[in-house]
Amino acid sequence: MFIKNMEESNMSRNPSQSTADLGSCTATHNRSQAIEIAVDAHATRILRAHSPPEACVDSSVGPYVTSILRDALPAKNIGQSGSKWSKTSISQQIPDYDSLIELLESQCYMIPSVAKDVIWEIALVVEKEEVSDSVVSSIHSSFDD
């Protein structure tokens, strides 16, 4: 309903511009959503790669970890160059850091030092939104179908 009212309001001013703006907004949202999905999937791959062979890493762990990290990082810093976190201070910057370590120990059978390194690695991916463009493009195109 909000989008419909917004669209009607914009059309009364300049119908062609509102349609273009809405299309641009939708494309940006789809790209952002595709990046988020790609980052979540990449986090899951990182977790699986650093877990011992006997660990069966649930596919929900990666998205959960990234959601905690996204919540801890101000939105204005996501996708920006240069890290706002440091490896030595990340434990103070993420409110649920100790819980994340425990989660990776119990769900991924990681030792604490590996869990800390993995959280740091995933934090950088979340912060920079750096996942292969081909992965993002393939996910993004699925929204267009």
PDB file of N, CA and C in Angstrom, residues 16-77:
ATOM      1  N   SER A  16       6.569   9.920 -15.939  1.00  0.00           N
ATOM      2  CA  SER A  16       7.678   9.159 -16.516  1.00  0.00           C
ATOM      3  C   SER A  16       8.841   9.052 -15.547  1.00  0.00           C
ATOM      4  N   GLN A  17       9.070  10.088 -14.764  1.00  0.00           N
ATOM      5  CA  GLN A  17      10.167  10.055 -13.796  1.00  0.00           C
ATOM      6  C   GLN A  17       9.872   9.063 -12.674  1.00  0.00           C
ATOM      7  N   SER A  18       8.635   9.021 -12.166  1.00  0.00           N
ATOM      8  CA  SER A  18       8.320   8.123 -11.061  1.00  0.00           C
ATOM      9  C   SER A  18       8.467   6.663 -11.468  1.00  0.00           C
ATOM     10  N   THR A  19       8.071   6.347 -12.690  1.00  0.00           N
ATOM     11  CA  THR A  19       8.224   4.979 -13.174  1.00  0.00           C
ATOM     12  C   THR A  19       9.699   4.610 -13.273  1.00  0.00           C
ATOM     13  N   ALA A  20      10.496   5.520 -13.780  1.00  0.00           N
ATOM     14  CA  ALA A  20      11.938   5.270 -13.891  1.00  0.00           C
ATOM     15  C   ALA A  20      12.561   5.137 -12.516  1.00  0.00           C
ATOM     16  N   ASP A  21      12.166   6.028 -11.581  1.00  0.00           N
ATOM     17  CA  ASP A  21      12.708   5.975 -10.230  1.00  0.00           C
ATOM     18  C   ASP A  21      12.350   4.665  -9.546  1.00  0.00           C
ATOM     19  N   LEU A  22      11.097   4.239  -9.725  1.00  0.00           N
ATOM     20  CA  LEU A  22      10.665   2.987  -9.117  1.00  0.00           C
ATOM     21  C   LEU A  22      11.421   1.805  -9.704  1.00  0.00           C
ATOM     22  N   GLY A  23      11.631   1.818 -11.019  1.00  0.00           N
ATOM     23  CA  GLY A  23      12.392   0.753 -11.668  1.00  0.00           C
ATOM     24  C   GLY A  23      13.821   0.726 -11.179  1.00  0.00           C
ATOM     25  N   SER A  24      14.403   1.892 -11.034  1.00  0.00           N
ATOM     26  CA  SER A  24      15.781   2.001 -10.538  1.00  0.00           C
ATOM     27  C   SER A  24      15.866   1.518  -9.097  1.00  0.00           C
ATOM     28  N   CYS A  25      14.884   1.908  -8.297  1.00  0.00           N
ATOM     29  CA  CYS A  25      14.843   1.488  -6.893  1.00  0.00           C
ATOM     30  C   CYS A  25      14.708  -0.029  -6.792  1.00  0.00           C
ATOM     31  N   THR A  26      13.852  -0.606  -7.611  1.00  0.00           N
ATOM     32  CA  THR A  26      13.658  -2.055  -7.610  1.00  0.00           C
ATOM     33  C   THR A  26      14.927  -2.766  -8.040  1.00  0.00           C
ATOM     34  N   ALA A  27      15.590  -2.259  -9.074  1.00  0.00           N
ATOM     35  CA  ALA A  27      16.832  -2.875  -9.542  1.00  0.00           C
ATOM     36  C   ALA A  27      17.913  -2.797  -8.469  1.00  0.00           C
ATOM     37  N   THR A  28      17.997  -1.646  -7.789  1.00  0.00           N
ATOM     38  CA  THR A  28      18.978  -1.489  -6.714  1.00  0.00           C
ATOM     39  C   THR A  28      18.672  -2.440  -5.570  1.00  0.00           C
ATOM     40  N   HIS A  29      17.393  -2.542  -5.209  1.00  0.00           N
ATOM     41  CA  HIS A  29      16.996  -3.457  -4.138  1.00  0.00           C
ATOM     42  C   HIS A  29      17.324  -4.900  -4.517  1.00  0.00           C
ATOM     43  N   ASN A  30      17.017  -5.280  -5.764  1.00  0.00           N
ATOM     44  CA  ASN A  30      17.312  -6.638  -6.214  1.00  0.00           C
ATOM     45  C   ASN A  30      18.803  -6.919  -6.174  1.00  0.00           C
ATOM     46  N   ARG A  31      19.616  -5.943  -6.591  1.00  0.00           N
ATOM     47  CA  ARG A  31      21.075  -6.113  -6.557  1.00  0.00           C
ATOM     48  C   ARG A  31      21.554  -6.238  -5.111  1.00  0.00           C
ATOM     49  N   SER A  32      21.023  -5.396  -4.225  1.00  0.00           N
ATOM     50  CA  SER A  32      21.400  -5.469  -2.814  1.00  0.00           C
ATOM     51  C   SER A  32      21.021  -6.820  -2.217  1.00  0.00           C
ATOM     52  N   GLN A  33      19.838  -7.283  -2.574  1.00  0.00           N
ATOM     53  CA  GLN A  33      19.374  -8.577  -2.092  1.00  0.00           C
ATOM     54  C   GLN A  33      20.260  -9.700  -2.645  1.00  0.00           C
ATOM     55  N   ALA A  34      20.641  -9.571  -3.906  1.00  0.00           N
ATOM     56  CA  ALA A  34      21.518 -10.577  -4.523  1.00  0.00           C
ATOM     57  C   ALA A  34      22.883 -10.594  -3.844  1.00  0.00           C
ATOM     58  N   ILE A  35      23.404  -9.415  -3.538  1.00  0.00           N
ATOM     59  CA  ILE A  35      24.696  -9.341  -2.853  1.00  0.00           C
ATOM     60  C   ILE A  35      24.590  -9.977  -1.473  1.00  0.00           C
ATOM     61  N   GLU A  36      23.514  -9.673  -0.756  1.00  0.00           N
ATOM     62  CA  GLU A  36      23.335 -10.236   0.578  1.00  0.00           C
ATOM     63  C   GLU A  36      23.262 -11.765   0.518  1.00  0.00           C
ATOM     64  N   ILE A  37      22.532 -12.297  -0.438  1.00  0.00           N
ATOM     65  CA  ILE A  37      22.430 -13.756  -0.592  1.00  0.00           C
ATOM     66  C   ILE A  37      23.789 -14.351  -0.939  1.00  0.00           C
ATOM     67  N   ALA A  38      24.516 -13.677  -1.827  1.00  0.00           N
ATOM     68  CA  ALA A  38      25.847 -14.164  -2.209  1.00  0.00           C
ATOM     69  C   ALA A  38      26.813 -14.134  -1.030  1.00  0.00           C
ATOM     70  N   VAL A  39      26.749 -13.082  -0.221  1.00  0.00           N
ATOM     71  CA  VAL A  39      27.610 -12.982   0.967  1.00  0.00           C
ATOM     72  C   VAL A  39      27.246 -14.086   1.960  1.00  0.00           C
ATOM     73  N   ASP A  40      25.953 -14.316   2.163  1.00  0.00           N
ATOM     74  CA  ASP A  40      25.516 -15.391   3.064  1.00  0.00           C
ATOM     75  C   ASP A  40      26.035 -16.753   2.594  1.00  0.00           C
ATOM     76  N   ALA A  41      25.918 -17.007   1.296  1.00  0.00           N
ATOM     77  CA  ALA A  41      26.387 -18.288   0.742  1.00  0.00           C
ATOM     78  C   ALA A  41      27.899 -18.406   0.872  1.00  0.00           C
ATOM     79  N   HIS A  42      28.598 -17.302   0.639  1.00  0.00           N
ATOM     80  CA  HIS A  42      30.061 -17.313   0.768  1.00  0.00           C
ATOM     81  C   HIS A  42      30.464 -17.585   2.214  1.00  0.00           C
ATOM     82  N   ALA A  43      29.734 -17.000   3.160  1.00  0.00           N
ATOM     83  CA  ALA A  43      30.014 -17.240   4.583  1.00  0.00           C
ATOM     84  C   ALA A  43      29.840 -18.726   4.910  1.00  0.00           C
ATOM     85  N   THR A  44      28.810 -19.336   4.362  1.00  0.00           N
ATOM     86  CA  THR A  44      28.588 -20.767   4.588  1.00  0.00           C
ATOM     87  C   THR A  44      29.749 -21.581   4.018  1.00  0.00           C
ATOM     88  N   ARG A  45      30.228 -21.211   2.831  1.00  0.00           N
ATOM     89  CA  ARG A  45      31.387 -21.909   2.239  1.00  0.00           C
ATOM     90  C   ARG A  45      32.637 -21.737   3.112  1.00  0.00           C
ATOM     91  N   ILE A  46      32.831 -20.535   3.647  1.00  0.00           N
ATOM     92  CA  ILE A  46      33.982 -20.290   4.531  1.00  0.00           C
ATOM     93  C   ILE A  46      33.880 -21.180   5.766  1.00  0.00           C
ATOM     94  N   LEU A  47      32.700 -21.243   6.356  1.00  0.00           N
ATOM     95  CA  LEU A  47      32.501 -22.075   7.552  1.00  0.00           C
ATOM     96  C   LEU A  47      32.797 -23.541   7.249  1.00  0.00           C
ATOM     97  N   ARG A  48      32.285 -24.021   6.145  1.00  0.00           N
ATOM     98  CA  ARG A  48      32.501 -25.424   5.774  1.00  0.00           C
ATOM     99  C   ARG A  48      33.974 -25.701   5.465  1.00  0.00           C
ATOM    100  N   ALA A  49      34.638 -24.751   4.843  1.00  0.00           N
ATOM    101  CA  ALA A  49      36.049 -24.934   4.483  1.00  0.00           C
ATOM    102  C   ALA A  49      36.952 -24.995   5.714  1.00  0.00           C
ATOM    103  N   HIS A  50      36.568 -24.300   6.773  1.00  0.00           N
ATOM    104  CA  HIS A  50      37.402 -24.250   7.978  1.00  0.00           C
ATOM    105  C   HIS A  50      36.964 -25.242   9.058  1.00  0.00           C
ATOM    106  N   SER A  51      35.906 -25.982   8.785  1.00  0.00           N
ATOM    107  CA  SER A  51      35.420 -26.971   9.746  1.00  0.00           C
ATOM    108  C   SER A  51      36.071 -28.321   9.458  1.00  0.00           C
ATOM    109  N   PRO A  52      36.252 -29.127  10.509  1.00  0.00           N
ATOM    110  CA  PRO A  52      36.808 -30.463  10.262  1.00  0.00           C
ATOM    111  C   PRO A  52      35.825 -31.314   9.442  1.00  0.00           C
ATOM    112  N   PRO A  53      36.321 -32.356   8.791  1.00  0.00           N
ATOM    113  CA  PRO A  53      35.472 -33.179   7.906  1.00  0.00           C
ATOM    114  C   PRO A  53      34.252 -33.774   8.601  1.00  0.00           C
ATOM    115  N   GLU A  54      34.363 -34.064   9.896  1.00  0.00           N
ATOM    116  CA  GLU A  54      33.226 -34.691  10.589  1.00  0.00           C
ATOM    117  C   GLU A  54      32.100 -33.698  10.910  1.00  0.00           C
ATOM    118  N   ALA A  55      32.354 -32.407  10.734  1.00  0.00           N
ATOM    119  CA  ALA A  55      31.325 -31.402  11.004  1.00  0.00           C
ATOM    120  C   ALA A  55      30.340 -31.344   9.843  1.00  0.00           C
ATOM    121  N   CYS A  56      29.076 -31.268  10.192  1.00  0.00           N
ATOM    122  CA  CYS A  56      28.028 -31.097   9.182  1.00  0.00           C
ATOM    123  C   CYS A  56      27.433 -29.706   9.424  1.00  0.00           C
ATOM    124  N   VAL A  57      27.993 -28.721   8.745  1.00  0.00           N
ATOM    125  CA  VAL A  57      27.607 -27.328   8.968  1.00  0.00           C
ATOM    126  C   VAL A  57      26.243 -27.061   8.346  1.00  0.00           C
ATOM    127  N   ASP A  58      25.292 -26.692   9.181  1.00  0.00           N
ATOM    128  CA  ASP A  58      23.944 -26.384   8.713  1.00  0.00           C
ATOM    129  C   ASP A  58      23.982 -25.133   7.843  1.00  0.00           C
ATOM    130  N   SER A  59      23.178 -25.123   6.797  1.00  0.00           N
ATOM    131  CA  SER A  59      23.184 -23.997   5.861  1.00  0.00           C
ATOM    132  C   SER A  59      22.655 -22.702   6.474  1.00  0.00           C
ATOM    133  N   SER A  60      22.042 -22.771   7.634  1.00  0.00           N
ATOM    134  CA  SER A  60      21.525 -21.555   8.277  1.00  0.00           C
ATOM    135  C   SER A  60      22.584 -20.837   9.115  1.00  0.00           C
ATOM    136  N   VAL A  61      23.702 -21.495   9.387  1.00  0.00           N
ATOM    137  CA  VAL A  61      24.727 -20.888  10.252  1.00  0.00           C
ATOM    138  C   VAL A  61      25.378 -19.687   9.558  1.00  0.00           C
ATOM    139  N   GLY A  62      25.731 -19.819   8.282  1.00  0.00           N
ATOM    140  CA  GLY A  62      26.358 -18.713   7.558  1.00  0.00           C
ATOM    141  C   GLY A  62      25.495 -17.460   7.544  1.00  0.00           C
ATOM    142  N   PRO A  63      24.221 -17.560   7.119  1.00  0.00           N
ATOM    143  CA  PRO A  63      23.354 -16.378   7.144  1.00  0.00           C
ATOM    144  C   PRO A  63      23.147 -15.802   8.548  1.00  0.00           C
ATOM    145  N   TYR A  64      23.128 -16.671   9.555  1.00  0.00           N
ATOM    146  CA  TYR A  64      22.985 -16.174  10.927  1.00  0.00           C
ATOM    147  C   TYR A  64      24.205 -15.343  11.319  1.00  0.00           C
ATOM    148  N   VAL A  65      25.400 -15.855  11.032  1.00  0.00           N
ATOM    149  CA  VAL A  65      26.632 -15.133  11.362  1.00  0.00           C
ATOM    150  C   VAL A  65      26.667 -13.798  10.619  1.00  0.00           C
ATOM    151  N   THR A  66      26.335 -13.804   9.339  1.00  0.00           N
ATOM    152  CA  THR A  66      26.367 -12.547   8.588  1.00  0.00           C
ATOM    153  C   THR A  66      25.336 -11.549   9.107  1.00  0.00           C
ATOM    154  N   SER A  67      24.185 -12.031   9.567  1.00  0.00           N
ATOM    155  CA  SER A  67      23.174 -11.104  10.093  1.00  0.00           C
ATOM    156  C   SER A  67      23.672 -10.431  11.370  1.00  0.00           C
ATOM    157  N   ILE A  68      24.352 -11.180  12.228  1.00  0.00           N
ATOM    158  CA  ILE A  68      24.920 -10.603  13.449  1.00  0.00           C
ATOM    159  C   ILE A  68      25.967  -9.551  13.073  1.00  0.00           C
ATOM    160  N   LEU A  69      26.805  -9.881  12.104  1.00  0.00           N
ATOM    161  CA  LEU A  69      27.856  -8.949  11.687  1.00  0.00           C
ATOM    162  C   LEU A  69      27.263  -7.704  11.014  1.00  0.00           C
ATOM    163  N   ARG A  70      26.227  -7.877  10.197  1.00  0.00           N
ATOM    164  CA  ARG A  70      25.583  -6.718   9.557  1.00  0.00           C
ATOM    165  C   ARG A  70      24.977  -5.796  10.609  1.00  0.00           C
ATOM    166  N   ASP A  71      24.366  -6.390  11.627  1.00  0.00           N
ATOM    167  CA  ASP A  71      23.758  -5.591  12.690  1.00  0.00           C
ATOM    168  C   ASP A  71      24.811  -4.813  13.477  1.00  0.00           C
ATOM    169  N   ALA A  72      26.010  -5.369  13.599  1.00  0.00           N
ATOM    170  CA  ALA A  72      27.070  -4.725  14.368  1.00  0.00           C
ATOM    171  C   ALA A  72      27.771  -3.624  13.579  1.00  0.00           C
ATOM    172  N   LEU A  73      27.647  -3.661  12.267  1.00  0.00           N
ATOM    173  CA  LEU A  73      28.333  -2.692  11.414  1.00  0.00           C
ATOM    174  C   LEU A  73      27.333  -1.645  10.949  1.00  0.00           C
ATOM    175  N   PRO A  74      27.626  -0.364  11.183  1.00  0.00           N
ATOM    176  CA  PRO A  74      26.706   0.668  10.700  1.00  0.00           C
ATOM    177  C   PRO A  74      26.499   0.540   9.188  1.00  0.00           C
ATOM    178  N   ALA A  75      25.265   0.687   8.745  1.00  0.00           N
ATOM    179  CA  ALA A  75      24.912   0.507   7.328  1.00  0.00           C
ATOM    180  C   ALA A  75      25.760   1.371   6.407  1.00  0.00           C
ATOM    181  N   LYS A  76      26.138   2.559   6.859  1.00  0.00           N
ATOM    182  CA  LYS A  76      26.921   3.452   5.996  1.00  0.00           C
ATOM    183  C   LYS A  76      28.299   2.883   5.679  1.00  0.00           C
ATOM    184  N   ASN A  77      28.785   1.936   6.486  1.00  0.00           N
ATOM    185  CA  ASN A  77      30.112   1.361   6.260  1.00  0.00           C
ATOM    186  C   ASN A  77      30.091   0.147   5.349  1.00  0.00           C
TER     187      ASN A  77
END
